[in-house]
Amino acid sequence: MLKYTTYTMKSIFYNSDEQRIRAFWRISLVTVSIFTLFTFWVFLTNDFIWMMSGLAVITFLVILFACPALDKRPFKEMGFTLSKTWAKDLGAGLFIAALTMSLMSLVMWQFGYLQINISPDAEMSSEFI
């Protein structure tokens, strides 16, 4: 026979067994922090590249500070470690992305949706029709 154990939640905000805030609230706080800081960043810049660069930096910094403060775990446990496996995964991901983009461009070029013009006098240009 199966035995069922009953678990009573003492608080919806704090997990006393793990001695930290519950996962929903941790994720919510990090998400709201990223969106809030990014909203302020958008008002400071109008360039798309700067916006996306700012989003990457903001996300990294929020996660860097939230790990020890909210999650009570070191930053390395979030998966940000450099290793041989990481390098293989990066290489495979870059290869698959380059192959996919090349195949899409080749198909578009073959069906006449993409023109690539190379002239010795001007820079290389492509036009999506």
mmCIF file with all atom_site columns, C-alpha atoms in Angstrom:
data_model
loop_
_atom_site.group_PDB
_atom_site.id
_atom_site.type_symbol
_atom_site.label_atom_id
_atom_site.label_alt_id
_atom_site.label_comp_id
_atom_site.label_asym_id
_atom_site.label_entity_id
_atom_site.label_seq_id
_atom_site.pdbx_PDB_ins_code
_atom_site.Cartn_x
_atom_site.Cartn_y
_atom_site.Cartn_z
_atom_site.occupancy
_atom_site.B_iso_or_equiv
_atom_site.pdbx_formal_charge
_atom_site.auth_seq_id
_atom_site.auth_comp_id
_atom_site.auth_asym_id
_atom_site.auth_atom_id
_atom_site.pdbx_PDB_model_num
ATOM 1   C CA . MET A 1 1   ? 0.000  0.000  0.000   1.00 0.00 ? 1   MET A CA 1
ATOM 2   C CA . LEU A 1 2   ? 1.049  3.529  -0.675  1.00 0.00 ? 2   LEU A CA 1
ATOM 3   C CA . LYS A 1 3   ? 1.579  5.780  2.257   1.00 0.00 ? 3   LYS A CA 1
ATOM 4   C CA . TYR A 1 4   ? 0.740  9.406  1.833   1.00 0.00 ? 4   TYR A CA 1
ATOM 5   C CA . THR A 1 5   ? 2.471  12.062 3.810   1.00 0.00 ? 5   THR A CA 1
ATOM 6   C CA . THR A 1 6   ? 0.800  15.331 4.444   1.00 0.00 ? 6   THR A CA 1
ATOM 7   C CA . TYR A 1 7   ? 2.664  18.559 4.043   1.00 0.00 ? 7   TYR A CA 1
ATOM 8   C CA . THR A 1 8   ? 1.426  21.780 5.476   1.00 0.00 ? 8   THR A CA 1
ATOM 9   C CA . MET A 1 9   ? 2.711  25.000 4.023   1.00 0.00 ? 9   MET A CA 1
ATOM 10  C CA . LYS A 1 10  ? 3.419  27.496 6.769   1.00 0.00 ? 10  LYS A CA 1
ATOM 11  C CA . SER A 1 11  ? 3.954  30.501 4.507   1.00 0.00 ? 11  SER A CA 1
ATOM 12  C CA . ILE A 1 12  ? 3.334  31.168 0.832   1.00 0.00 ? 12  ILE A CA 1
ATOM 13  C CA . PHE A 1 13  ? 6.305  33.553 0.750   1.00 0.00 ? 13  PHE A CA 1
ATOM 14  C CA . TYR A 1 14  ? 9.034  31.711 2.666   1.00 0.00 ? 14  TYR A CA 1
ATOM 15  C CA . ASN A 1 15  ? 10.142 28.078 2.546   1.00 0.00 ? 15  ASN A CA 1
ATOM 16  C CA . SER A 1 16  ? 11.332 27.244 6.044   1.00 0.00 ? 16  SER A CA 1
ATOM 17  C CA . ASP A 1 17  ? 12.832 23.901 4.955   1.00 0.00 ? 17  ASP A CA 1
ATOM 18  C CA . GLU A 1 18  ? 15.145 25.523 2.396   1.00 0.00 ? 18  GLU A CA 1
ATOM 19  C CA . GLN A 1 19  ? 15.559 28.754 4.393   1.00 0.00 ? 19  GLN A CA 1
ATOM 20  C CA . ARG A 1 20  ? 14.786 30.986 1.417   1.00 0.00 ? 20  ARG A CA 1
ATOM 21  C CA . ILE A 1 21  ? 11.969 32.742 -0.438  1.00 0.00 ? 21  ILE A CA 1
ATOM 22  C CA . ARG A 1 22  ? 9.778  30.428 -2.508  1.00 0.00 ? 22  ARG A CA 1
ATOM 23  C CA . ALA A 1 23  ? 10.642 29.971 -6.194  1.00 0.00 ? 23  ALA A CA 1
ATOM 24  C CA . PHE A 1 24  ? 7.637  31.853 -7.581  1.00 0.00 ? 24  PHE A CA 1
ATOM 25  C CA . TRP A 1 25  ? 8.546  34.975 -5.628  1.00 0.00 ? 25  TRP A CA 1
ATOM 26  C CA . ARG A 1 26  ? 12.249 34.720 -6.507  1.00 0.00 ? 26  ARG A CA 1
ATOM 27  C CA . ILE A 1 27  ? 11.466 34.443 -10.216 1.00 0.00 ? 27  ILE A CA 1
ATOM 28  C CA . SER A 1 28  ? 8.893  37.235 -9.981  1.00 0.00 ? 28  SER A CA 1
ATOM 29  C CA . LEU A 1 29  ? 11.309 39.596 -8.211  1.00 0.00 ? 29  LEU A CA 1
ATOM 30  C CA . VAL A 1 30  ? 14.071 38.961 -10.741 1.00 0.00 ? 30  VAL A CA 1
ATOM 31  C CA . THR A 1 31  ? 11.695 39.407 -13.694 1.00 0.00 ? 31  THR A CA 1
ATOM 32  C CA . VAL A 1 32  ? 10.202 42.630 -12.325 1.00 0.00 ? 32  VAL A CA 1
ATOM 33  C CA . SER A 1 33  ? 13.699 43.964 -11.558 1.00 0.00 ? 33  SER A CA 1
ATOM 34  C CA . ILE A 1 34  ? 14.891 43.264 -15.106 1.00 0.00 ? 34  ILE A CA 1
ATOM 35  C CA . PHE A 1 35  ? 11.809 44.858 -16.693 1.00 0.00 ? 35  PHE A CA 1
ATOM 36  C CA . THR A 1 36  ? 11.974 47.905 -14.425 1.00 0.00 ? 36  THR A CA 1
ATOM 37  C CA . LEU A 1 37  ? 15.670 48.568 -15.025 1.00 0.00 ? 37  LEU A CA 1
ATOM 38  C CA . PHE A 1 38  ? 15.273 47.937 -18.760 1.00 0.00 ? 38  PHE A CA 1
ATOM 39  C CA . THR A 1 39  ? 12.377 50.410 -18.920 1.00 0.00 ? 39  THR A CA 1
ATOM 40  C CA . PHE A 1 40  ? 14.602 53.114 -17.412 1.00 0.00 ? 40  PHE A CA 1
ATOM 41  C CA . TRP A 1 41  ? 17.378 52.130 -19.834 1.00 0.00 ? 41  TRP A CA 1
ATOM 42  C CA . VAL A 1 42  ? 15.047 52.499 -22.845 1.00 0.00 ? 42  VAL A CA 1
ATOM 43  C CA . PHE A 1 43  ? 14.369 56.123 -21.895 1.00 0.00 ? 43  PHE A CA 1
ATOM 44  C CA . LEU A 1 44  ? 18.121 56.827 -21.866 1.00 0.00 ? 44  LEU A CA 1
ATOM 45  C CA . THR A 1 45  ? 18.892 55.502 -25.346 1.00 0.00 ? 45  THR A CA 1
ATOM 46  C CA . ASN A 1 46  ? 17.171 55.392 -28.716 1.00 0.00 ? 46  ASN A CA 1
ATOM 47  C CA . ASP A 1 47  ? 19.545 53.031 -30.500 1.00 0.00 ? 47  ASP A CA 1
ATOM 48  C CA . PHE A 1 48  ? 18.418 49.398 -30.780 1.00 0.00 ? 48  PHE A CA 1
ATOM 49  C CA . ILE A 1 49  ? 21.941 47.999 -30.359 1.00 0.00 ? 49  ILE A CA 1
ATOM 50  C CA . TRP A 1 50  ? 22.438 49.946 -27.118 1.00 0.00 ? 50  TRP A CA 1
ATOM 51  C CA . MET A 1 51  ? 19.033 48.804 -25.880 1.00 0.00 ? 51  MET A CA 1
ATOM 52  C CA . MET A 1 52  ? 19.834 45.124 -26.421 1.00 0.00 ? 52  MET A CA 1
ATOM 53  C CA . SER A 1 53  ? 23.337 45.500 -24.988 1.00 0.00 ? 53  SER A CA 1
ATOM 54  C CA . GLY A 1 54  ? 21.834 47.196 -21.953 1.00 0.00 ? 54  GLY A CA 1
ATOM 55  C CA . LEU A 1 55  ? 19.297 44.398 -21.572 1.00 0.00 ? 55  LEU A CA 1
ATOM 56  C CA . ALA A 1 56  ? 22.092 41.806 -21.566 1.00 0.00 ? 56  ALA A CA 1
ATOM 57  C CA . VAL A 1 57  ? 24.096 43.733 -18.954 1.00 0.00 ? 57  VAL A CA 1
ATOM 58  C CA . ILE A 1 58  ? 21.021 44.391 -16.798 1.00 0.00 ? 58  ILE A CA 1
ATOM 59  C CA . THR A 1 59  ? 19.991 40.727 -16.897 1.00 0.00 ? 59  THR A CA 1
ATOM 60  C CA . PHE A 1 60  ? 23.500 39.583 -15.976 1.00 0.00 ? 60  PHE A CA 1
ATOM 61  C CA . LEU A 1 61  ? 23.792 42.037 -13.080 1.00 0.00 ? 61  LEU A CA 1
ATOM 62  C CA . VAL A 1 62  ? 20.340 41.270 -11.671 1.00 0.00 ? 62  VAL A CA 1
ATOM 63  C CA . ILE A 1 63  ? 21.059 37.532 -11.734 1.00 0.00 ? 63  ILE A CA 1
ATOM 64  C CA . LEU A 1 64  ? 24.526 38.119 -10.272 1.00 0.00 ? 64  LEU A CA 1
ATOM 65  C CA . PHE A 1 65  ? 23.062 39.992 -7.291  1.00 0.00 ? 65  PHE A CA 1
ATOM 66  C CA . ALA A 1 66  ? 19.909 37.873 -6.925  1.00 0.00 ? 66  ALA A CA 1
ATOM 67  C CA . CYS A 1 67  ? 21.760 34.554 -6.568  1.00 0.00 ? 67  CYS A CA 1
ATOM 68  C CA . PRO A 1 68  ? 23.286 35.160 -3.152  1.00 0.00 ? 68  PRO A CA 1
ATOM 69  C CA . ALA A 1 69  ? 20.558 37.511 -1.932  1.00 0.00 ? 69  ALA A CA 1
ATOM 70  C CA . LEU A 1 70  ? 17.376 35.647 -2.893  1.00 0.00 ? 70  LEU A CA 1
ATOM 71  C CA . ASP A 1 71  ? 18.399 32.139 -3.881  1.00 0.00 ? 71  ASP A CA 1
ATOM 72  C CA . LYS A 1 72  ? 21.082 31.555 -1.234  1.00 0.00 ? 72  LYS A CA 1
ATOM 73  C CA . ARG A 1 73  ? 23.228 29.732 -3.784  1.00 0.00 ? 73  ARG A CA 1
ATOM 74  C CA . PRO A 1 74  ? 26.531 30.682 -5.420  1.00 0.00 ? 74  PRO A CA 1
ATOM 75  C CA . PHE A 1 75  ? 26.545 32.155 -8.920  1.00 0.00 ? 75  PHE A CA 1
ATOM 76  C CA . LYS A 1 76  ? 28.312 29.085 -10.365 1.00 0.00 ? 76  LYS A CA 1
ATOM 77  C CA . GLU A 1 77  ? 25.264 26.932 -9.664  1.00 0.00 ? 77  GLU A CA 1
ATOM 78  C CA . MET A 1 78  ? 23.293 28.932 -12.241 1.00 0.00 ? 78  MET A CA 1
ATOM 79  C CA . GLY A 1 79  ? 25.285 27.200 -14.972 1.00 0.00 ? 79  GLY A CA 1
ATOM 80  C CA . PHE A 1 80  ? 27.786 29.953 -15.724 1.00 0.00 ? 80  PHE A CA 1
ATOM 81  C CA . THR A 1 81  ? 30.938 27.853 -15.774 1.00 0.00 ? 81  THR A CA 1
ATOM 82  C CA . LEU A 1 82  ? 33.556 27.480 -18.472 1.00 0.00 ? 82  LEU A CA 1
ATOM 83  C CA . SER A 1 83  ? 34.457 23.879 -19.218 1.00 0.00 ? 83  SER A CA 1
ATOM 84  C CA . LYS A 1 84  ? 35.196 21.533 -22.093 1.00 0.00 ? 84  LYS A CA 1
ATOM 85  C CA . THR A 1 85  ? 31.526 20.566 -22.299 1.00 0.00 ? 85  THR A CA 1
ATOM 86  C CA . TRP A 1 86  ? 30.537 24.237 -22.445 1.00 0.00 ? 86  TRP A CA 1
ATOM 87  C CA . ALA A 1 87  ? 32.988 24.838 -25.319 1.00 0.00 ? 87  ALA A CA 1
ATOM 88  C CA . LYS A 1 88  ? 31.606 21.846 -27.245 1.00 0.00 ? 88  LYS A CA 1
ATOM 89  C CA . ASP A 1 89  ? 28.035 23.061 -26.750 1.00 0.00 ? 89  ASP A CA 1
ATOM 90  C CA . LEU A 1 90  ? 29.004 26.569 -27.873 1.00 0.00 ? 90  LEU A CA 1
ATOM 91  C CA . GLY A 1 91  ? 30.735 25.223 -30.978 1.00 0.00 ? 91  GLY A CA 1
ATOM 92  C CA . ALA A 1 92  ? 27.795 22.983 -31.860 1.00 0.00 ? 92  ALA A CA 1
ATOM 93  C CA . GLY A 1 93  ? 25.333 25.832 -31.359 1.00 0.00 ? 93  GLY A CA 1
ATOM 94  C CA . LEU A 1 94  ? 27.340 28.233 -33.519 1.00 0.00 ? 94  LEU A CA 1
ATOM 95  C CA . PHE A 1 95  ? 27.724 25.597 -36.240 1.00 0.00 ? 95  PHE A CA 1
ATOM 96  C CA . ILE A 1 96  ? 24.003 24.750 -36.272 1.00 0.00 ? 96  ILE A CA 1
ATOM 97  C CA . ALA A 1 97  ? 23.062 28.452 -36.371 1.00 0.00 ? 97  ALA A CA 1
ATOM 98  C CA . ALA A 1 98  ? 25.466 29.180 -39.248 1.00 0.00 ? 98  ALA A CA 1
ATOM 99  C CA . LEU A 1 99  ? 24.269 26.119 -41.171 1.00 0.00 ? 99  LEU A CA 1
ATOM 100 C CA . THR A 1 100 ? 20.617 27.068 -40.683 1.00 0.00 ? 100 THR A CA 1
ATOM 101 C CA . MET A 1 101 ? 21.150 30.663 -41.818 1.00 0.00 ? 101 MET A CA 1
ATOM 102 C CA . SER A 1 102 ? 23.157 29.474 -44.833 1.00 0.00 ? 102 SER A CA 1
ATOM 103 C CA . LEU A 1 103 ? 20.464 27.009 -45.864 1.00 0.00 ? 103 LEU A CA 1
ATOM 104 C CA . MET A 1 104 ? 17.726 29.628 -45.498 1.00 0.00 ? 104 MET A CA 1
ATOM 105 C CA . SER A 1 105 ? 19.706 32.101 -47.602 1.00 0.00 ? 105 SER A CA 1
ATOM 106 C CA . LEU A 1 106 ? 20.431 29.440 -50.226 1.00 0.00 ? 106 LEU A CA 1
ATOM 107 C CA . VAL A 1 107 ? 16.749 28.482 -50.506 1.00 0.00 ? 107 VAL A CA 1
ATOM 108 C CA . MET A 1 108 ? 15.684 32.137 -50.737 1.00 0.00 ? 108 MET A CA 1
ATOM 109 C CA . TRP A 1 109 ? 18.345 32.782 -53.400 1.00 0.00 ? 109 TRP A CA 1
ATOM 110 C CA . GLN A 1 110 ? 17.282 29.722 -55.428 1.00 0.00 ? 110 GLN A CA 1
ATOM 111 C CA . PHE A 1 111 ? 13.623 30.754 -55.408 1.00 0.00 ? 111 PHE A CA 1
ATOM 112 C CA . GLY A 1 112 ? 14.446 34.344 -56.359 1.00 0.00 ? 112 GLY A CA 1
ATOM 113 C CA . TYR A 1 113 ? 13.584 36.001 -53.064 1.00 0.00 ? 113 TYR A CA 1
ATOM 114 C CA . LEU A 1 114 ? 17.167 37.126 -52.414 1.00 0.00 ? 114 LEU A CA 1
ATOM 115 C CA . GLN A 1 115 ? 19.631 38.902 -54.673 1.00 0.00 ? 115 GLN A CA 1
ATOM 116 C CA . ILE A 1 116 ? 23.321 39.153 -53.855 1.00 0.00 ? 116 ILE A CA 1
ATOM 117 C CA . ASN A 1 117 ? 25.250 41.782 -55.808 1.00 0.00 ? 117 ASN A CA 1
ATOM 118 C CA . ILE A 1 118 ? 29.034 41.867 -55.693 1.00 0.00 ? 118 ILE A CA 1
ATOM 119 C CA . SER A 1 119 ? 30.811 44.557 -57.681 1.00 0.00 ? 119 SER A CA 1
ATOM 120 C CA . PRO A 1 120 ? 34.494 45.470 -57.446 1.00 0.00 ? 120 PRO A CA 1
ATOM 121 C CA . ASP A 1 121 ? 33.699 49.186 -57.090 1.00 0.00 ? 121 ASP A CA 1
ATOM 122 C CA . ALA A 1 122 ? 31.161 48.983 -54.280 1.00 0.00 ? 122 ALA A CA 1
ATOM 123 C CA . GLU A 1 123 ? 30.640 47.092 -51.090 1.00 0.00 ? 123 GLU A CA 1
ATOM 124 C CA . MET A 1 124 ? 28.818 43.789 -51.076 1.00 0.00 ? 124 MET A CA 1
ATOM 125 C CA . SER A 1 125 ? 25.066 44.255 -50.862 1.00 0.00 ? 125 SER A CA 1
ATOM 126 C CA . SER A 1 126 ? 22.071 41.989 -50.619 1.00 0.00 ? 126 SER A CA 1
ATOM 127 C CA . GLU A 1 127 ? 18.455 42.741 -51.269 1.00 0.00 ? 127 GLU A CA 1
ATOM 128 C CA . PHE A 1 128 ? 15.463 40.882 -49.941 1.00 0.00 ? 128 PHE A CA 1
ATOM 129 C CA . ILE A 1 129 ? 12.662 40.951 -52.486 1.00 0.00 ? 129 ILE A CA 1
#
